[in-house]
mmCIF file of C-alpha atoms in Angstrom:
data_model
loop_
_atom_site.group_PDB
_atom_site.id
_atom_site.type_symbol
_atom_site.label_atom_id
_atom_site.label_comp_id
_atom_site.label_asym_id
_atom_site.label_seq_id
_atom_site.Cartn_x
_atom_site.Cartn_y
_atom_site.Cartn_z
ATOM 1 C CA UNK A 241 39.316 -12.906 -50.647
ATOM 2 C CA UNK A 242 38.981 -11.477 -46.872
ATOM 3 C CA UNK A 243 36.579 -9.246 -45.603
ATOM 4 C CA UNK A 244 36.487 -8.095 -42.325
ATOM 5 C CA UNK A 245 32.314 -7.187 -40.353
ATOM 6 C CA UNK A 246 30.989 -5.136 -37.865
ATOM 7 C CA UNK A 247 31.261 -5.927 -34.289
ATOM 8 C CA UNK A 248 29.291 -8.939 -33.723
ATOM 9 C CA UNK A 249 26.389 -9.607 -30.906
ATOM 10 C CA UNK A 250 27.681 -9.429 -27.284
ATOM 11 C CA UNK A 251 26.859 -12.906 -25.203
ATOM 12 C CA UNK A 252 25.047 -11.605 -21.890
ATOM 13 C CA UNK A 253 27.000 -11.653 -18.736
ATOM 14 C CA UNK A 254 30.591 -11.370 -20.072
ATOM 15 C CA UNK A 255 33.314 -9.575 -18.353
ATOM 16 C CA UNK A 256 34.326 -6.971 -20.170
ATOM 17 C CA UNK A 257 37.432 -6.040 -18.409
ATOM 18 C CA UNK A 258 38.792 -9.161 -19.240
ATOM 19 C CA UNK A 259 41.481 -7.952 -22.643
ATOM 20 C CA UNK A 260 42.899 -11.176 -23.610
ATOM 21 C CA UNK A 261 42.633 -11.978 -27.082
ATOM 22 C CA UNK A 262 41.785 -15.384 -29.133
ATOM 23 C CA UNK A 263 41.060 -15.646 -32.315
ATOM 24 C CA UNK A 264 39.017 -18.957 -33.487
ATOM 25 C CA UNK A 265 39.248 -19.908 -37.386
ATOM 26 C CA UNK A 266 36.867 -22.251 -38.212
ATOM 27 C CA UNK A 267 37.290 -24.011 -41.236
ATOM 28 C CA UNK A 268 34.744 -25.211 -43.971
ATOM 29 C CA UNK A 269 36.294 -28.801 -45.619
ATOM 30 C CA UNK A 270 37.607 -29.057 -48.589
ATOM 31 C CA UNK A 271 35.758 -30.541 -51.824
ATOM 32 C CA UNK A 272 34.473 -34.152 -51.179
ATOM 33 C CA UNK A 273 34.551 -37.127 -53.716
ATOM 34 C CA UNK A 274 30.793 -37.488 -54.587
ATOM 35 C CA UNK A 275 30.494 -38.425 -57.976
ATOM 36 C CA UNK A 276 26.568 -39.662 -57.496
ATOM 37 C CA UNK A 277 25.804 -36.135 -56.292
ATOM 38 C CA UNK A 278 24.170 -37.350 -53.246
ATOM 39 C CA UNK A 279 23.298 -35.277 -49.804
ATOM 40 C CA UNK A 280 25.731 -36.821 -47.543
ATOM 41 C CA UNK A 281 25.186 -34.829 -45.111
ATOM 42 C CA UNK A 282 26.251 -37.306 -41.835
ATOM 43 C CA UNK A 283 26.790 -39.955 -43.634
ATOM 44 C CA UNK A 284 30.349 -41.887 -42.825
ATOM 45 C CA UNK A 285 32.633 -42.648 -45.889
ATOM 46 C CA UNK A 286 32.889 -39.292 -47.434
ATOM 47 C CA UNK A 287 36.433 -38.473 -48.101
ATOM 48 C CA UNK A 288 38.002 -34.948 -49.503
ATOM 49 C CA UNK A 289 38.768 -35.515 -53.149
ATOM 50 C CA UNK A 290 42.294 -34.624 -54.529
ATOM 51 C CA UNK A 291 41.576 -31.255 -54.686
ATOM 52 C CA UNK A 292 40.345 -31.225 -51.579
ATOM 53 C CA UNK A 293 43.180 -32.616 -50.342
ATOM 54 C CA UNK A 294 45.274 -29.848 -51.784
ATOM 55 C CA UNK A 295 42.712 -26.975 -50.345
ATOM 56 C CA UNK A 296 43.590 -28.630 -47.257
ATOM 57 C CA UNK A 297 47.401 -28.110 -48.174
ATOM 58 C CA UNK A 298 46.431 -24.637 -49.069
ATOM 59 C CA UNK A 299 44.767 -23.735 -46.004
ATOM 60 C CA UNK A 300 47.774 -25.240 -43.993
ATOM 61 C CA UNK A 301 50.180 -23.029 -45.895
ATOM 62 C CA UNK A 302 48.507 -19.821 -45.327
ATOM 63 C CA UNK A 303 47.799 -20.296 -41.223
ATOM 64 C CA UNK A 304 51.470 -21.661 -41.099
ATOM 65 C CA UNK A 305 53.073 -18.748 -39.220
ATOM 66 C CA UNK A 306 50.092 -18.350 -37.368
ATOM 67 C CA UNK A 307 50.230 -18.726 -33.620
ATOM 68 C CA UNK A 308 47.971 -21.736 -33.775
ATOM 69 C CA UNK A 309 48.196 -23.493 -30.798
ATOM 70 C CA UNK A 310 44.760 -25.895 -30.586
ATOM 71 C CA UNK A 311 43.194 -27.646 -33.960
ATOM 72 C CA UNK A 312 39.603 -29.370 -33.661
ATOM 73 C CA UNK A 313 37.086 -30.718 -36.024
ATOM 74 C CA UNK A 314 33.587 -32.321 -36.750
ATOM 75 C CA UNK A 315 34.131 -36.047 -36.524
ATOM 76 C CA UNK A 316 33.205 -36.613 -40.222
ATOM 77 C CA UNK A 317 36.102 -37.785 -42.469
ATOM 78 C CA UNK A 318 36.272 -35.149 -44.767
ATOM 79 C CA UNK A 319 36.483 -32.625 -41.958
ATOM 80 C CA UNK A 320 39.158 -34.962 -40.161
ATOM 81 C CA UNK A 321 41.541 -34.842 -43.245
ATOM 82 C CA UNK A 322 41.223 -30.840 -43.994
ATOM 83 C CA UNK A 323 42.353 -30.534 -40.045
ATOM 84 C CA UNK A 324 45.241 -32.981 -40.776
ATOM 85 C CA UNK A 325 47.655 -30.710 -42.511
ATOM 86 C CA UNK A 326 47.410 -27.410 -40.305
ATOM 87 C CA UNK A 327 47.518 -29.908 -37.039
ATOM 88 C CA UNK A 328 50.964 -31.259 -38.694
ATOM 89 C CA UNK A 329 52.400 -28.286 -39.113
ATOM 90 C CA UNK A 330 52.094 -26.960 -36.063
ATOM 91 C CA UNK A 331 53.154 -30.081 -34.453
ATOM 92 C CA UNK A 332 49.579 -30.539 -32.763
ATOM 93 C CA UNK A 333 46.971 -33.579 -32.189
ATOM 94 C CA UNK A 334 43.437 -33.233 -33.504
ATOM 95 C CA UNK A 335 40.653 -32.769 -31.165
ATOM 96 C CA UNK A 336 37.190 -34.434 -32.222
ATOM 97 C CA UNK A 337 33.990 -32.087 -31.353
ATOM 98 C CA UNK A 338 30.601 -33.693 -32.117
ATOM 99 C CA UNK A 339 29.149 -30.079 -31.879
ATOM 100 C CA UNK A 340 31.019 -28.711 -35.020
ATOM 101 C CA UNK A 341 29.314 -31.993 -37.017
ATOM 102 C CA UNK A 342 26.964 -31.354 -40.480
ATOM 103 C CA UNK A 343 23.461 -30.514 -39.784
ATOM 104 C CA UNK A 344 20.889 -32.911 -39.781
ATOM 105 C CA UNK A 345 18.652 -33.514 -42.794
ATOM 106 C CA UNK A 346 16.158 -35.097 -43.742
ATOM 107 C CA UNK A 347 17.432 -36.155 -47.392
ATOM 108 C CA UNK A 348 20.341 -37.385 -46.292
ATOM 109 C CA UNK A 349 21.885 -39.814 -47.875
ATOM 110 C CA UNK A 350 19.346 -38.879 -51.683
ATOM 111 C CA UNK A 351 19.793 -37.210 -54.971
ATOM 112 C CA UNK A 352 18.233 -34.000 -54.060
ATOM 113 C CA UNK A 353 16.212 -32.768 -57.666
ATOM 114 C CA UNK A 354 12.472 -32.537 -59.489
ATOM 115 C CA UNK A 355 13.235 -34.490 -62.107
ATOM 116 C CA UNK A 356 15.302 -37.600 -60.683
ATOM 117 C CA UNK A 357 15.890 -37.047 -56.904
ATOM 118 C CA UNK A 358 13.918 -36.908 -54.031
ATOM 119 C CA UNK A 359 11.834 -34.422 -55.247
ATOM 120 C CA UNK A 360 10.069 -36.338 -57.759
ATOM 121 C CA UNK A 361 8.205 -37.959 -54.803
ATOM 122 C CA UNK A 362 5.196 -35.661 -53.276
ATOM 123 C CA UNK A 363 5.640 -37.326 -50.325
ATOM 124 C CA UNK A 364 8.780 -34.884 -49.423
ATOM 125 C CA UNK A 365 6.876 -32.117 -50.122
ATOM 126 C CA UNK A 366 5.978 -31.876 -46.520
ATOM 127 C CA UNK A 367 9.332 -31.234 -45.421
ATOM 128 C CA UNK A 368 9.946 -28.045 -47.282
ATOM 129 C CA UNK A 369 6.769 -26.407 -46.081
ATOM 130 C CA UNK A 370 8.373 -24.065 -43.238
ATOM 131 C CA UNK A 371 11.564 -22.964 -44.657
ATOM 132 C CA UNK A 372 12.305 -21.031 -40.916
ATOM 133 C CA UNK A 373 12.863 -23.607 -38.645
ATOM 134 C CA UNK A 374 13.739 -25.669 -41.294
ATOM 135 C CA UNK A 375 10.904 -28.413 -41.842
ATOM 136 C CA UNK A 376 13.666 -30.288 -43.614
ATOM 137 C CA UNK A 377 16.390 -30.827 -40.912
ATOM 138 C CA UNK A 378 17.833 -29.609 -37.942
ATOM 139 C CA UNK A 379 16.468 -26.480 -36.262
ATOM 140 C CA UNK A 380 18.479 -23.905 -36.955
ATOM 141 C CA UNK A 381 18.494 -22.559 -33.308
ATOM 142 C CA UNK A 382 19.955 -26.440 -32.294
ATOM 143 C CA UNK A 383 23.028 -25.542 -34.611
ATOM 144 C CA UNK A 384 23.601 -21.970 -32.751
ATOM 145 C CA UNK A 385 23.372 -23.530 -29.647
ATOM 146 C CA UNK A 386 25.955 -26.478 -30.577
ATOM 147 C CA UNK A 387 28.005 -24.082 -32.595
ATOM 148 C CA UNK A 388 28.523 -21.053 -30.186
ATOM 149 C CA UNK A 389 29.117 -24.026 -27.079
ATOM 150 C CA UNK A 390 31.803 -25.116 -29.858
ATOM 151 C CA UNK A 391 33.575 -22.153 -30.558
ATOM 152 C CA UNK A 392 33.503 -21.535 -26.704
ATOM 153 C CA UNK A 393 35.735 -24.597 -26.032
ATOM 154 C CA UNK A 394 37.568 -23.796 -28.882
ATOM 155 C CA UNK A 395 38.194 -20.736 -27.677
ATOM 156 C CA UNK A 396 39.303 -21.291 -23.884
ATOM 157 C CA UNK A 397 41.495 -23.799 -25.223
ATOM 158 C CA UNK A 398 43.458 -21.458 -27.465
ATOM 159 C CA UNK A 399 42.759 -18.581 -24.720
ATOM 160 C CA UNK A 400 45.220 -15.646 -25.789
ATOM 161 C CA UNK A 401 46.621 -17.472 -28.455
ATOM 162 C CA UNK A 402 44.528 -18.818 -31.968
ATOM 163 C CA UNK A 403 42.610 -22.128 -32.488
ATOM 164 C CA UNK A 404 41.671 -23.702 -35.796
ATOM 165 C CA UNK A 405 38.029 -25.789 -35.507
ATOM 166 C CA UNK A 406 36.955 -27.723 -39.042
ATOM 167 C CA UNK A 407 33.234 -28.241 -39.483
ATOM 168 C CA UNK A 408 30.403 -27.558 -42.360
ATOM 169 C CA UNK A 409 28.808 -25.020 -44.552
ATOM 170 C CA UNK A 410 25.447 -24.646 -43.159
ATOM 171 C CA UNK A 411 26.292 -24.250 -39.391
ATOM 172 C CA UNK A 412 29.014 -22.298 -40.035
ATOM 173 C CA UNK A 413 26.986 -19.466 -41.519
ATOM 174 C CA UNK A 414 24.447 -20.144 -39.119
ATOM 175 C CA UNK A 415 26.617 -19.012 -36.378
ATOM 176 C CA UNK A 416 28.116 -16.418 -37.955
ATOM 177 C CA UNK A 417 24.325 -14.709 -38.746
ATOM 178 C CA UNK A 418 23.882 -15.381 -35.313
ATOM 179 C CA UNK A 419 26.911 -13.182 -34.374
ATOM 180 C CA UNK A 420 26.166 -10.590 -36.854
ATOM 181 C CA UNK A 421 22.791 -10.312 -35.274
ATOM 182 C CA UNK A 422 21.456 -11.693 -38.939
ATOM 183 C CA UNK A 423 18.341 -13.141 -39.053
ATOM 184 C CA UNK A 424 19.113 -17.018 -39.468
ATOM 185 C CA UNK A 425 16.623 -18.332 -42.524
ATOM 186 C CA UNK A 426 17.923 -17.663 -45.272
ATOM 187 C CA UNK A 427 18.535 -18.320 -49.204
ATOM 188 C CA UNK A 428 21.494 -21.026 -49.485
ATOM 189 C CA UNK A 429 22.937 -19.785 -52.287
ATOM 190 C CA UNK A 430 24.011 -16.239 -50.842
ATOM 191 C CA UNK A 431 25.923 -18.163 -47.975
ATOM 192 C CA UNK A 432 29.669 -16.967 -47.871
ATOM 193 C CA UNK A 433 31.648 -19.786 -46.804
ATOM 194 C CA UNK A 434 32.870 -21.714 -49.779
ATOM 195 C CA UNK A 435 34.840 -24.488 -49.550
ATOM 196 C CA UNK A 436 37.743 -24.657 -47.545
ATOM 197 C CA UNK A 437 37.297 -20.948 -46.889
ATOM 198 C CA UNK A 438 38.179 -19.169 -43.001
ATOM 199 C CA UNK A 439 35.167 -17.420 -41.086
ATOM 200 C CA UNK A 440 37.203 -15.903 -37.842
ATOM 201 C CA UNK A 441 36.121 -15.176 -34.484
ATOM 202 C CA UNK A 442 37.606 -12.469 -32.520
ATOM 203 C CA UNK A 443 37.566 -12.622 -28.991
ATOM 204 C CA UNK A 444 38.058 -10.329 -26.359
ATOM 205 C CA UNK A 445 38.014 -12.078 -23.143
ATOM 206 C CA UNK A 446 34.571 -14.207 -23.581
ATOM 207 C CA UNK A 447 33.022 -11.749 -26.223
ATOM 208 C CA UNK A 448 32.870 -11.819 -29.701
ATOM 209 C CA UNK A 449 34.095 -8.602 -30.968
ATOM 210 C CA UNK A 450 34.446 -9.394 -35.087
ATOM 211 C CA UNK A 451 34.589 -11.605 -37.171
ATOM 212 C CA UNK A 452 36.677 -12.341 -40.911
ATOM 213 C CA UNK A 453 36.598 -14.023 -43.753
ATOM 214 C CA UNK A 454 38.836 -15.362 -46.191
ATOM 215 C CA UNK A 455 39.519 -17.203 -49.016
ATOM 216 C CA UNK A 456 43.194 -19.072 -48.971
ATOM 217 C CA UNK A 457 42.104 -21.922 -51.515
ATOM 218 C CA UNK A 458 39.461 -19.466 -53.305
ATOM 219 C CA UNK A 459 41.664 -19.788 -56.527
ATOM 220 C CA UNK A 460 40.626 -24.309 -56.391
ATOM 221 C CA UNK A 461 37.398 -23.782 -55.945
ATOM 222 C CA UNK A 462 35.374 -24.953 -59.562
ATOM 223 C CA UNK A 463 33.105 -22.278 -60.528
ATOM 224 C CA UNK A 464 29.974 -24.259 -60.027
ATOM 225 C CA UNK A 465 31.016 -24.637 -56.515
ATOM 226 C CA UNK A 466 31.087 -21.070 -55.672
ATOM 227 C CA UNK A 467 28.388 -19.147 -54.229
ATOM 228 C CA UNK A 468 25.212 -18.317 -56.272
ATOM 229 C CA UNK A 469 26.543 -20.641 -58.858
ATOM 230 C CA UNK A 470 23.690 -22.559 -60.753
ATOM 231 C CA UNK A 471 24.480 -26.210 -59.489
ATOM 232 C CA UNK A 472 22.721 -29.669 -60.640
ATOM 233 C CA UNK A 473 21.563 -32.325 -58.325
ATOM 234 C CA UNK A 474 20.785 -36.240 -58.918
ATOM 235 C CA UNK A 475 21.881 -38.312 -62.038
ATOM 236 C CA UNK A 476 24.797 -36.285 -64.036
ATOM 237 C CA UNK A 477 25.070 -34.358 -61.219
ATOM 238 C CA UNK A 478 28.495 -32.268 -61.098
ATOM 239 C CA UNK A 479 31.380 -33.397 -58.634
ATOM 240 C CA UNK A 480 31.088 -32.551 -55.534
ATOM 241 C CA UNK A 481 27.708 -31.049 -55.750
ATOM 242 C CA UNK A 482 26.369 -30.105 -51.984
ATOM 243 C CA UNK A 483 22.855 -29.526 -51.440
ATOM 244 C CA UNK A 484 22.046 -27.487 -47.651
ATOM 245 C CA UNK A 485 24.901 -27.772 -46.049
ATOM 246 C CA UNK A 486 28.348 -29.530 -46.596
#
């Protein structure tokens, strides 16, 4: 699956006469091993499951003959070991960013649910009352500033050539709505960014000028993993299942 938008939002002060091109993929991880169905969201000791591991392999194959010349990623595991692969085959180390990391939440490390998660427990209520900001984690204008500071590194390492940066669901849409001038609350189960999936950055000099998505591993992805898929949370809950972000 690939899709390509409309010009994204221009960052003030850039030089427009400056034509060089760099294109910055960044890269959603593959499916995690999370049997309990927890909301790891920072948590260490999260690794990519098998077939995460081979989404990974996927996502290697199909930026292969790409002119990727710098590879980066969130410092959490399961980020580290979908970047492994495409930095191998290009012959490249692996750059940590702490920017491109999860978002923080507050229900971290819980079964997220009504019935048997952290739900059950009025006292959470309080942290879903303002569903803008969110009450429940980190301000979504914290993640555009990381992200966009992230991409920007990304980017003037790669300059005129293409860069490949791993991180995490929820900030990657966020900076992508950002750039598409979207507004940035929104309903998680309309994000398009599933799992191991490509949401590229065109640059032209320092400006975003589009931005892509694709699908290379969209074929491994379980249905209940895609987007808008009904998806269970807590005891019994499905492999893999995410909650916010991921």
């Amino acid at each position: 699956m690939t899709n390509e938008s409309a010009p994204a939002a221009e960052t003030p002060g850039t030089d427009r006469t400056d034509t060089t091109v760099t294109v910055v993929h960044v890269l959603r991880h593959g499916e995690v091993e999370n049997p309990d169905g927890v909301l790891y969201g920072r948590r260490p000791g999260y690794h990519l499951s098998d077939l995460g591991r081979q989404m990974a392999d996927r996502v290697a194959e199909h930026l292969a003959e790409r002119d990727i010349r710098y590879v980066v990623s969130s410092p959490l595991e399961r980020a580290q070991e979908t970047a492994t692969p495409i930095a191998k085959a290009h012959a490249l180390d692996i750059a940590t960013d702490e920017r491109l990391i999860e978002a923080g939440n507050i229900f971290e490390g819980k079964t997220f649910g009504v019935g048997d998660g952290a739900l059950r427990r009025p006292a959470n209520w309080r942290h879903l009352t303002n569903p803008f900001r969110p009450s429940w984690g980190e301000p979504y204008i914290d993640q555009v500033v990381r992200m966009t500071s992230a991409l920007a590194a990304a980017r003037d390492a790669a300059r005129g050539h293409e860069a490949v940066a791993v991180s995490h669901q929820l900030p990657i849409w966020i900076v992508r709505s950002y750039a598409e001038r979207r507004r940035l609350w929104h309903d998680p189960r309309r994000r398009q960014c599933s799992l191991a999936s490509l949401t590229s950055f065109t640059f032209q000099g320092d400006r975003i000028v589009s931005v892509g998505y694709s699908e290379p591993a969209g074929d491994l992805v379980p249905a209940h993993l895609r987007p808008g898929a009904q998806r269970r949370f807590g005891r019994g809950a499905v492999k893999g299942a995410k909650g916010f972000g991921a």
